[in-house]
Coordinates of C-alpha atoms in Angstrom, one line a residue:
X1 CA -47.3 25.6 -54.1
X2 CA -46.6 26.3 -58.3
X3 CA -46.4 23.1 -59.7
X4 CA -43.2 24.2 -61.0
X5 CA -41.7 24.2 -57.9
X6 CA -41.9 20.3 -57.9
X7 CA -39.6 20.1 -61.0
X8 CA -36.8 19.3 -59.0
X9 CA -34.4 20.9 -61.8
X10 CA -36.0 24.0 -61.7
X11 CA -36.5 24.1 -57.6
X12 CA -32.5 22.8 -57.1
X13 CA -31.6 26.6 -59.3
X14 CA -34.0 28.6 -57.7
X15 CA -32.6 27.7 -53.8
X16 CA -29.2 27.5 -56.0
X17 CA -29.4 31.6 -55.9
X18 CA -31.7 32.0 -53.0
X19 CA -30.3 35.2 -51.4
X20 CA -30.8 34.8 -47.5
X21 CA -28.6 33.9 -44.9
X22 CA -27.7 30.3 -43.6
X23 CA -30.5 30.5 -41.1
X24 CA -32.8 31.3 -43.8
X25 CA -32.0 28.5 -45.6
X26 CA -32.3 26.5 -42.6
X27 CA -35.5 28.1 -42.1
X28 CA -36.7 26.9 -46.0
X29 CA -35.7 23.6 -45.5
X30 CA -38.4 23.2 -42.2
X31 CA -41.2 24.4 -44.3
X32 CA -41.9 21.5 -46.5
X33 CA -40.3 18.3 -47.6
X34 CA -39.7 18.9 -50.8
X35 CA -37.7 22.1 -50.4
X36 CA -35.6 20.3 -47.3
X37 CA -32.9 18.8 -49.5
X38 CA -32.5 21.4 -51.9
X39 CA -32.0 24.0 -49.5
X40 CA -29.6 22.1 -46.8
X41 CA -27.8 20.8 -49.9
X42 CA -27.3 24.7 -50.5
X43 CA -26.2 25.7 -47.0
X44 CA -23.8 23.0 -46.5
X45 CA -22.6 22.5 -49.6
X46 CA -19.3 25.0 -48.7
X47 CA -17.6 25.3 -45.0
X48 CA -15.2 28.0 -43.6
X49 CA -15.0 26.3 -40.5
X50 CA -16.1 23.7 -38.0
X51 CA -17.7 25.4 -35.6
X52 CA -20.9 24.8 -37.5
X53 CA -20.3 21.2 -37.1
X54 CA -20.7 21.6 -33.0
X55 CA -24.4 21.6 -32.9
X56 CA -25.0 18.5 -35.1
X57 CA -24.6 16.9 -31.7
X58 CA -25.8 16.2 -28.2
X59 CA -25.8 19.1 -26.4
X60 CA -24.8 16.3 -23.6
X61 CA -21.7 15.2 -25.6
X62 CA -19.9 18.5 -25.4
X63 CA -18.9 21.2 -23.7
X64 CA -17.1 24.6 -24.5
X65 CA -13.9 25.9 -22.5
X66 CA -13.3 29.5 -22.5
X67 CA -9.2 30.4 -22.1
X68 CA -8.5 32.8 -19.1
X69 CA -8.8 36.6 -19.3
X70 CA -11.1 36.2 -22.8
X71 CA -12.0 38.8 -25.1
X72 CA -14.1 38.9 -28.3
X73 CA -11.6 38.0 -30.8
X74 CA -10.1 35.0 -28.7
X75 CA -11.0 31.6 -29.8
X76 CA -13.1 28.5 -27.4
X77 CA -12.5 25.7 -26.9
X78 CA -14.3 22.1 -27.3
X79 CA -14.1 19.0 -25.7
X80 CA -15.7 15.8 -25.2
X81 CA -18.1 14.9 -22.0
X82 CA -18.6 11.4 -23.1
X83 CA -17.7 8.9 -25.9
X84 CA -20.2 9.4 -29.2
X85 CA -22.7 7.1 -29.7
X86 CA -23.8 5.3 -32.8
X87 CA -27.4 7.3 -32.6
X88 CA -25.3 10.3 -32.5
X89 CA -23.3 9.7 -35.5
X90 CA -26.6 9.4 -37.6
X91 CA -27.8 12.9 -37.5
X92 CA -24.2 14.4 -38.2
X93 CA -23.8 12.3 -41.1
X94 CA -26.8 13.5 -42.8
X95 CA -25.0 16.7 -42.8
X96 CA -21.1 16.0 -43.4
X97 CA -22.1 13.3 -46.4
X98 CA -23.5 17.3 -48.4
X99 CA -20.4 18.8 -48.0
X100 CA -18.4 19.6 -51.2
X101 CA -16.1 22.1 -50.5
X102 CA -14.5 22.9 -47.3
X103 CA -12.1 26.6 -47.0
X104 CA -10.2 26.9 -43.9
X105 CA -8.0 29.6 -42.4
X106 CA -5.7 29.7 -39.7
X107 CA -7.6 32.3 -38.0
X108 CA -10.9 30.3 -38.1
X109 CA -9.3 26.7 -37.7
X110 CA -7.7 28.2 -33.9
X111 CA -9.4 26.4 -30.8
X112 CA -10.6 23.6 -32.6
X113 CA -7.9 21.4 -33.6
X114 CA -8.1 18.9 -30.3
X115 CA -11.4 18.7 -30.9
X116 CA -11.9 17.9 -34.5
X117 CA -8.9 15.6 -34.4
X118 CA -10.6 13.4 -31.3
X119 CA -13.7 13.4 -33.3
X120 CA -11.9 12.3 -36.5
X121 CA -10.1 9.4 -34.7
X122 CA -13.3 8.1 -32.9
X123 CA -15.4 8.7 -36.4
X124 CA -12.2 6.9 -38.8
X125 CA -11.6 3.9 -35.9
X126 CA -15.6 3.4 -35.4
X127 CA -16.0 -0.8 -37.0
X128 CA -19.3 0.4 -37.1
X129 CA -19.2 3.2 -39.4
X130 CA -19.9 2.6 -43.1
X131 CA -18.5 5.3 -44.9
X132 CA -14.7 5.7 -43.8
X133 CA -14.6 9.6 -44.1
X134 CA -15.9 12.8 -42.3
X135 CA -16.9 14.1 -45.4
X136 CA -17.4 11.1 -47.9
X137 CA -18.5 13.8 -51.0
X138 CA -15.8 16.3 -50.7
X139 CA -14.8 17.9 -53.7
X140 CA -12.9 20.7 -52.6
X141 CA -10.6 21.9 -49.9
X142 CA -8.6 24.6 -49.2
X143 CA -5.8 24.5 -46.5
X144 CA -4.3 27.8 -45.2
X145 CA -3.0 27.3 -41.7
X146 CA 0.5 28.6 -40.1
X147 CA 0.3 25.9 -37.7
X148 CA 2.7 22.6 -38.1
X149 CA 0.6 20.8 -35.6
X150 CA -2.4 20.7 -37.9
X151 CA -0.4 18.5 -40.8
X152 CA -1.1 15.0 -39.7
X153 CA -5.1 16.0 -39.4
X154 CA -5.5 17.4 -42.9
X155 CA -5.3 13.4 -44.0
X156 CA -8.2 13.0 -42.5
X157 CA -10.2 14.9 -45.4
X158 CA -8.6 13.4 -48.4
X159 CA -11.8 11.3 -49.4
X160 CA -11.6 9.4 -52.6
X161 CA -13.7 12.2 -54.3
X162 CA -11.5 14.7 -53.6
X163 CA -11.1 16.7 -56.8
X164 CA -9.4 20.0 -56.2
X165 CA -6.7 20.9 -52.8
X166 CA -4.8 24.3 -52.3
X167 CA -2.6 23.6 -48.9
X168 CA -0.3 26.0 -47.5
X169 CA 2.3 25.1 -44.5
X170 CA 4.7 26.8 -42.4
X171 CA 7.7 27.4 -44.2
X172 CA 9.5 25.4 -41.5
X173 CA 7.7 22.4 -41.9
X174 CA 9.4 19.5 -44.0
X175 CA 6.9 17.0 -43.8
X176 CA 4.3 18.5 -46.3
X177 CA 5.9 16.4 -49.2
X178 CA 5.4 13.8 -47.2
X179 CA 1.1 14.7 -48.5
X180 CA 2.0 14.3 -51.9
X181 CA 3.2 10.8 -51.6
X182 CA -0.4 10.3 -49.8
X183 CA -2.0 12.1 -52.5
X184 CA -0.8 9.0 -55.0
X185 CA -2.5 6.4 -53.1
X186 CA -5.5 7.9 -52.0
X187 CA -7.2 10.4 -54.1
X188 CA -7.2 8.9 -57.7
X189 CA -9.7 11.8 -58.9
X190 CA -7.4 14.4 -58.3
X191 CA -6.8 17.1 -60.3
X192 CA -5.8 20.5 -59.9
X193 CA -3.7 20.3 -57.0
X194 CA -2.1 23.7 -55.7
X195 CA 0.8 23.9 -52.5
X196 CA 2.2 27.1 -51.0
X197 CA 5.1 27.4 -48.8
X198 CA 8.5 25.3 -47.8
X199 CA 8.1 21.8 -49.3
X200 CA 11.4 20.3 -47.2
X201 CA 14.7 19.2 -48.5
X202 CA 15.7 18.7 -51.8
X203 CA 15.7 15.0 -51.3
X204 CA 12.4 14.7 -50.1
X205 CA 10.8 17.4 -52.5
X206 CA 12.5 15.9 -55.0
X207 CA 11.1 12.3 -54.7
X208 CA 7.2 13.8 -54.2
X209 CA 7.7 15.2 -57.6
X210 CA 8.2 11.9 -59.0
X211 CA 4.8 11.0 -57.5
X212 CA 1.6 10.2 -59.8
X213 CA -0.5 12.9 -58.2
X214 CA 2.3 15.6 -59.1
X215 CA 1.3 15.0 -62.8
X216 CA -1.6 17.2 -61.6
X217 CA -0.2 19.8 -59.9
X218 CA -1.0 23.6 -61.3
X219 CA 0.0 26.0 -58.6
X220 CA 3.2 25.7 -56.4
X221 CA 4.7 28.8 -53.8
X222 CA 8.0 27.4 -52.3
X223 CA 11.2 28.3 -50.8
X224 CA 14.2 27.7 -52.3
X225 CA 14.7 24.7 -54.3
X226 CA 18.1 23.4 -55.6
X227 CA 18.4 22.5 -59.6
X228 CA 17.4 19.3 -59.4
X229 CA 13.7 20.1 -57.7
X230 CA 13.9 23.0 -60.4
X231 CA 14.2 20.6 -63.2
X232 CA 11.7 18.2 -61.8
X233 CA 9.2 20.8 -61.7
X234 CA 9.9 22.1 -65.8
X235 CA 8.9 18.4 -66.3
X236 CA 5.8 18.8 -64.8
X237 CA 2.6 18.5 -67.8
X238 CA 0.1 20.8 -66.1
X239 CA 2.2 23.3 -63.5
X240 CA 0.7 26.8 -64.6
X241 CA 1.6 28.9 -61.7
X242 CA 4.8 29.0 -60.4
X243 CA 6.8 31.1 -57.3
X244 CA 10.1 30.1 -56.3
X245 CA 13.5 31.3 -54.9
X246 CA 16.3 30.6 -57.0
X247 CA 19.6 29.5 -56.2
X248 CA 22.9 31.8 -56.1
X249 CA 24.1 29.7 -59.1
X250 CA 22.2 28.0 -61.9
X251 CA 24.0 25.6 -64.8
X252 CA 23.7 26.4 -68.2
X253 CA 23.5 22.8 -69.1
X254 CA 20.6 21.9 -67.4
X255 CA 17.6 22.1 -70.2
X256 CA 17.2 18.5 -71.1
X257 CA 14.0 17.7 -72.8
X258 CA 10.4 19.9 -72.7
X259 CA 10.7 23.1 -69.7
X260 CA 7.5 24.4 -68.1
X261 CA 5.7 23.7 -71.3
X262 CA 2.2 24.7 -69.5
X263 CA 3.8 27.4 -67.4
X264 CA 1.5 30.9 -67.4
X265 CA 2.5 33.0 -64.6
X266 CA 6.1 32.6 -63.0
X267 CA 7.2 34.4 -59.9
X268 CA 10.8 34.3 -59.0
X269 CA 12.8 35.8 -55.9
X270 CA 16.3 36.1 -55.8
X271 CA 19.3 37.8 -53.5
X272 CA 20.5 39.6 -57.5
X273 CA 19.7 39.8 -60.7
X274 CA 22.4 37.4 -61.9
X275 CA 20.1 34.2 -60.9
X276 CA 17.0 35.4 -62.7
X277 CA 19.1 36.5 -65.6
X278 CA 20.4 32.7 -65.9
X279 CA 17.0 31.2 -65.1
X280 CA 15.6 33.1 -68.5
X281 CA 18.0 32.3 -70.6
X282 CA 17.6 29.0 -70.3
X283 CA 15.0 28.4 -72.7
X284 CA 12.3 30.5 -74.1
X285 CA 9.1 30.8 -71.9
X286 CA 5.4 31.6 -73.1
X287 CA 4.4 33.1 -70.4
X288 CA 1.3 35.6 -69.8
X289 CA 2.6 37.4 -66.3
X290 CA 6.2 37.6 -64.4
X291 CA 6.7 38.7 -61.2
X292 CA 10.3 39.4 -59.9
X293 CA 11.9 40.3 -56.9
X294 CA 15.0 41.0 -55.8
X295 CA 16.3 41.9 -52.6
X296 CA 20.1 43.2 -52.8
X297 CA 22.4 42.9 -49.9
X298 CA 24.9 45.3 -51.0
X299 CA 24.4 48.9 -52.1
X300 CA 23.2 47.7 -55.5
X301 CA 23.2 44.9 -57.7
X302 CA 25.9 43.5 -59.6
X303 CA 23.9 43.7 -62.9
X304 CA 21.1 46.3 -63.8
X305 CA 17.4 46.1 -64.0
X306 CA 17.7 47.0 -67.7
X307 CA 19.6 43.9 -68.5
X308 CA 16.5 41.9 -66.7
X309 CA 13.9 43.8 -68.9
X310 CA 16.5 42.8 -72.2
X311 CA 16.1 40.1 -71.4
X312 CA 12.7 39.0 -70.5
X313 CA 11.9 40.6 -74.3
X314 CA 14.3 38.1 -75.9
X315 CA 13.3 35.0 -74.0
X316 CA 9.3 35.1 -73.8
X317 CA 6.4 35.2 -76.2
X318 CA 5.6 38.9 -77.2
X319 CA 2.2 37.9 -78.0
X320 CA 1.3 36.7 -75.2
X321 CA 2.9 38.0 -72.1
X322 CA 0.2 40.4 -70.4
X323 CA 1.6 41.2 -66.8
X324 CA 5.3 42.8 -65.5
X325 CA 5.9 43.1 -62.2
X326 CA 9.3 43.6 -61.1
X327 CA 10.2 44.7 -57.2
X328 CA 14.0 45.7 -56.2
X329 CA 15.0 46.1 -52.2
X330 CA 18.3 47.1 -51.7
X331 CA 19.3 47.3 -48.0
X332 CA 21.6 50.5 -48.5
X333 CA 19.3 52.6 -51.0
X334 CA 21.1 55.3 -52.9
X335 CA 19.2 55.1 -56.1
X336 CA 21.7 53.9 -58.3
X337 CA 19.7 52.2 -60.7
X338 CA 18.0 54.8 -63.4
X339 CA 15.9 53.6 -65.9
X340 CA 14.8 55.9 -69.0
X341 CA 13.6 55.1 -72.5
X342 CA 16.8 52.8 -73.3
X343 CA 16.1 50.3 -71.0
X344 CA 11.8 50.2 -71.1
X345 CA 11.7 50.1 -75.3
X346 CA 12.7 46.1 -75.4
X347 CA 8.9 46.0 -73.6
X348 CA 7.3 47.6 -76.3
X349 CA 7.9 44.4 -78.5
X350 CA 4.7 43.0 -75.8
X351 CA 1.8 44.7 -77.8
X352 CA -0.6 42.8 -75.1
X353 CA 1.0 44.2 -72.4
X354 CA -1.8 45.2 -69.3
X355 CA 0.0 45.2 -66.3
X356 CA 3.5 47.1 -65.9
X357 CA 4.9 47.6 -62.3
X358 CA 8.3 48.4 -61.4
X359 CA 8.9 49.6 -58.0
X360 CA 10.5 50.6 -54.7
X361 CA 14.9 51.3 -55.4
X362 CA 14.3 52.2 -59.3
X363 CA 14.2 55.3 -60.3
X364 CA 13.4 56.9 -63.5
X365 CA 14.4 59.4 -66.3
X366 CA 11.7 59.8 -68.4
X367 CA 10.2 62.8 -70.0
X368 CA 6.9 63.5 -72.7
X369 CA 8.0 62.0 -75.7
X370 CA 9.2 58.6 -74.0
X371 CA 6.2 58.2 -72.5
X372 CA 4.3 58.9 -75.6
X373 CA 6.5 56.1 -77.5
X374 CA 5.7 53.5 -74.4
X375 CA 1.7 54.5 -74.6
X376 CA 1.9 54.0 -78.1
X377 CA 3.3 50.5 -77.8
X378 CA 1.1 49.4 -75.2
X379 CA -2.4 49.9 -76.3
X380 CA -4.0 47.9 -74.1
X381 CA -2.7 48.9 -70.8
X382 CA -4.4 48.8 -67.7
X383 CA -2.5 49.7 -65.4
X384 CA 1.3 51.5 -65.6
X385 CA 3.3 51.6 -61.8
X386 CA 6.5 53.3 -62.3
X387 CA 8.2 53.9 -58.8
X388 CA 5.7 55.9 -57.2
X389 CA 6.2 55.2 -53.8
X390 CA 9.9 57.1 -53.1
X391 CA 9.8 58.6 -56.1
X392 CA 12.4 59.3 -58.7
X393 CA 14.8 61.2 -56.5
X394 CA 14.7 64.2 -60.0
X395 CA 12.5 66.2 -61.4
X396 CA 10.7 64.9 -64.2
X397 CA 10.2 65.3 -67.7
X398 CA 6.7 64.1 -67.9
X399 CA 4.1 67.0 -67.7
X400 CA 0.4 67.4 -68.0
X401 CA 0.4 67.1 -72.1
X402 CA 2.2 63.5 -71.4
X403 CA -0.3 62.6 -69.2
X404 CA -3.3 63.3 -71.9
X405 CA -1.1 61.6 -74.5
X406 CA -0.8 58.6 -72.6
X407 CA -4.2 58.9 -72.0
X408 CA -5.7 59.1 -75.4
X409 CA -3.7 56.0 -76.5
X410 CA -4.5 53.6 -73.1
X411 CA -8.3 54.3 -73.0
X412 CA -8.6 50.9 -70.3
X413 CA -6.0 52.2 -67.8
X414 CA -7.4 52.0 -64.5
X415 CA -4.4 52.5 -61.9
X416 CA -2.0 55.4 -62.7
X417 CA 1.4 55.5 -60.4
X418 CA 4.3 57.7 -61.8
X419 CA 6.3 61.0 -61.2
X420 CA 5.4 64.5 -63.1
X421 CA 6.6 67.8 -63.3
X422 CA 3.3 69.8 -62.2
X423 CA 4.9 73.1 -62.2
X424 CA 4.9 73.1 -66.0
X425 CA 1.3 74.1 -67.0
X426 CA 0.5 74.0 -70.2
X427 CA -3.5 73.4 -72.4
X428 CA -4.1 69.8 -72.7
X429 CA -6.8 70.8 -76.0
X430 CA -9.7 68.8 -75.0
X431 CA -12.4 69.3 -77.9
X432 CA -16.1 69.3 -77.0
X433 CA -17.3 66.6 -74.5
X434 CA -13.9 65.2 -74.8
X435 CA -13.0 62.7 -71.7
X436 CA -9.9 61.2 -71.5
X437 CA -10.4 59.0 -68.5
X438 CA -13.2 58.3 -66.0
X439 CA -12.0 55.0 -64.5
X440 CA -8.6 56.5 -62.3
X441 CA -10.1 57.7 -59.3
X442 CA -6.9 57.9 -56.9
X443 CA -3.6 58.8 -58.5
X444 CA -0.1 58.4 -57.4
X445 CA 2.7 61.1 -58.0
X446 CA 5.4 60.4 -55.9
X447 CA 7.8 63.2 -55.2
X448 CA 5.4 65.2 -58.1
X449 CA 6.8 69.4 -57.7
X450 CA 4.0 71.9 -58.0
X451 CA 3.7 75.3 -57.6
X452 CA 0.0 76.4 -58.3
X453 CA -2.5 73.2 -56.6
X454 CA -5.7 75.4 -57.8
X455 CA -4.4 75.4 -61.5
X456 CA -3.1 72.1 -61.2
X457 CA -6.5 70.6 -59.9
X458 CA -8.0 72.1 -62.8
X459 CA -6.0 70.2 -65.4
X460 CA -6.6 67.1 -63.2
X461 CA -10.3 67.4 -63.7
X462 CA -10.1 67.8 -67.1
X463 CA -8.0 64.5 -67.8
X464 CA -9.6 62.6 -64.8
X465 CA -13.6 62.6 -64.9
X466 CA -13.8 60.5 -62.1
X467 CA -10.4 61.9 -60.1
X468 CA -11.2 61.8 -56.4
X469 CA -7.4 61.8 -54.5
X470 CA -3.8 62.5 -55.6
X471 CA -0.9 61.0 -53.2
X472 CA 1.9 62.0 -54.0
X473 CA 5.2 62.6 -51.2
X474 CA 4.4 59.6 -49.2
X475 CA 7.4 57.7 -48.7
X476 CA 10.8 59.8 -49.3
X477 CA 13.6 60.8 -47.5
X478 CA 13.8 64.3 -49.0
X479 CA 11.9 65.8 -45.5
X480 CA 12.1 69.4 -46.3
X481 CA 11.1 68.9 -49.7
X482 CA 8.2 67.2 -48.4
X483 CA 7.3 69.8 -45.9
X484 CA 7.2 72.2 -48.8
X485 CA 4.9 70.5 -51.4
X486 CA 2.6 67.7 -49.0
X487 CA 0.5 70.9 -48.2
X488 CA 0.2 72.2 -52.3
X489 CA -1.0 68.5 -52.7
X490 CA -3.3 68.5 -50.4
X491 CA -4.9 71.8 -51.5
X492 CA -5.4 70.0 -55.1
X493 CA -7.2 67.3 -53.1
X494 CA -9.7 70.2 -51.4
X495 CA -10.2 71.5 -55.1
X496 CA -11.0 67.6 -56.5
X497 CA -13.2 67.1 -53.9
X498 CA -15.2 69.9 -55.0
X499 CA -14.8 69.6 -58.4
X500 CA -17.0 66.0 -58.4
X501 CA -19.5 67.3 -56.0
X502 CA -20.1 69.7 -58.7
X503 CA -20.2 66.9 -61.0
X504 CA -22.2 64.5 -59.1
X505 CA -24.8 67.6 -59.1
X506 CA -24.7 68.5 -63.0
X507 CA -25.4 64.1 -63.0
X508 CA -28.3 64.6 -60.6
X509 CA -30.0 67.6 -62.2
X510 CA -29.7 66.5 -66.0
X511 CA -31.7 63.1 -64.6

């Protein structure tokens, strides 16, 4: 053995990134002495589910069930042939005590809930048992789990050392606050703490927010709170991510005080756009990404998506905000809300600007120029979604000089999803080695019209160095319009693929 390998320092960073399996670590750890803690420090330093805990036993202590009529994919069961032993508690708490983070799933968590909770209770109610915790070192956990049954047995891992928790519950179950009121008492070291999914009633919600270990909460996903859980959470010091249903109606009067002064990312869901328009107005917002949602139950909303953009540009920080993502269901779609270049140029004020979604029931009137001025404005784009998935119900006014404009002046964008008028061909003036764009490989075009695919696939290749696929007429009503131009599509597609074998060869040869 290199002498260097007895530095513990050095040996702990080399097994750190040791790139075999679990059974090759378990293999490293029988080889010697001194690479046996390293190495099963290493492999059960994360979990992603207990299974792996089974065979720290007896093989005489339990036994597995298999349910009726199994198949690969169905889940066993475990059960208990005896009570545990002290002796047998030794060797799996050599094991448990290296555990530091634990990630579970609904999906690997099924069949072994009666299980782990008996051996919980026999472990927690054992007078004989030191250490009062499964895993006395846990650092970590993530909890994401459908099942309401499971909530009284997460308790059992909130060790004193317990830094970081992400839990997620069925949106049904009103006795998660109930774990934040816990949280207070029993994990002082508590820090980033993140929840997702129905907290309860207002009452309730409302009282866990009052709680000492909500002064560390960062991430929270709920259902629909009332103003007063609303306010409670603006008082929060350290929320940063934020999703939440608003209410039908929301007071005017209820800024008292700082409002999400840590808030970075806010996602907010609503039956119209009056609620979100009154949530934003409230007080200005430094925000770096917004996510909204709206899902109409008439045949469109009672105020437009324009007045939502105006007003997210007049309420948060231009320099900062990076990410727009706005989503609009309406349950009897007639695309009735048009957006063109009046309602997108109060987002050109967000210079930082990567992301920019707006999708499903908005369409769009939008033609070279316009998308030239929003290009301009938004040098740092990434990515630009502009209802590609029905389409824009009109032919557009964007053709393939737009495209190279918008191109030239958002050298980072990476996912491209809007409507063009492909019938209008026209020489996009590339000079020399010239290349617009080689990280879009799959475009979206919507209801794009195009007459000549061979042509078309040409210009493609020229602004798209790495262009593999064009989708375009994938989800529209317009069926015999769709008949017509899927196939043209397609053709371009045959043409593409071509075009970067050809390329892949040029690569290969020149090398």
């Amino acid at each position: 053995m290199h002498r260097a390998l007895i530095i513990s320092e050095i040996l702990n960073e080399i097994i750190a990134y040791f790139p075999g399996s679990d059974k090759a670590l378990v293999a490293l750890a029988a080889t010697c002495r001194t690479f046996q803690d390293p190495a099963l420090a290493v492999r059960w330093k994360r979990l992603y589910d207990f299974k792996s805990l089974i065979p720290l036993f007896p093989s005489d202590l339990w036994r597995e069930l298999h349910p009726f009529n199994i198949e690969e994919s169905d889940p066993s069961f475990y059960e208990f042939r005896r009570l545990p032993l002290n002796e047998d508690w030794i060797h799996f708490e050599q094991y448990t005590s290296r555990v530091r983070q634990i990630e579970i799933h609904c999906e690997a968590f099924e069949g072994m809930v009666r299980f782990m909770t008996t051996l919980s209770m026999r472990y927690l109610y054992n007078p004989s048992h030191a250490q009062r915790h499964l895993f006395p070192n846990l650092r970590e956990l993530v909890w994401h789990s459908q099942d309401i049954t499971e909530l009284p047995f997460v308790t059992l891992f909130f060790p004193p050392s317990l830094r970081s928790l992400a839990l997620q519950f069925d949106d049904d179950d009103e006795r998660a606050p109930s774990l934040l009121l816990l949280l207070e008492s029993q994990c002082l070291a508590l820090t980033p703490l993140r929840m997702y999914g129905c907290l309860g009633s207002d009452s309730v919600f409302s009282r866990a927010l009052e709680s000492r270990s909500c002064r560390q909460l960062e991430s929270l996903d709920c259902g629909e709170i009332d103003e007063l859980a609303l306010w409670h959470l603006s008082q929060l010091p350290t929320l940063k991510d934020l999703s939440v249903r608003l209410p039908d109606l929301i007071s005017t009067h209820m800024v008292c005080g700082d409002w999400f002064v840590k808030l970075q990312t806010l996602s907010l869901t609503a039956d119209d756009m009056t609620p979100i328009i009154s949530f934003l107005q409230l007080a200005p917002l430094s925000l770096k990404g917004i996510k909204i949602h709206v899902m109409v139950a008439g045949v469109s909303p009672s105020l437009s998506p324009s007045q939502v953009l105006s007003t997210i540009s007049s309420r948060l920080c231009h320099k900062v905000l990076t990410n727009i993502r706005i989503r609009v269901a309406l349950c009897q779609p007639r695309f009735e809300i048009t957006l063109d270049i009046t309602a997108l140029r109060p987002l050109c004020l967000f210079s930082k600007l990567r992301s920019i979604h707006i999708d499903r029931f908005c369409s769009f009137e939008l033609n070279d120029d316009d998308l030239t001025e929003l290009a301009t404005a938004w040098p740092l784009l990434e990515e630009l979604t502009l209802g590609p998935n029905r389409g824009w119900q009109r032919t557009s006014g964007i053709t393939f000089k737009g495209l190279a404009t918008l191109l030239r002046a958002c050298p980072l964008l990476h996912t491209l999803a809007l409507v063009i008028d492909a019938t209008r061909l026209c020489d996009i003036s590339l000079t020399g080695s010239e290349v617009l764009n080689d990280r879009i490989e799959t475009l979206l075009l919507g209801d794009s019209i195009i007459e000549r695919p061979a042509a078309v696939a040409l210009i493609l290749d020229d602004l798209f160095w790495s262009l593999k696929h064009v989708d375009a007429w994938l989800m529209t009503d317009r069926a015999d319009e769709k008949l017509r131009y899927t196939p043209l599509w397609d053709e371009v597609n045959s043409h593409l693929l071509i075009g970067q074998s050809r390329k892949t060869h040029r690569t290969t040869v020149r090398r």
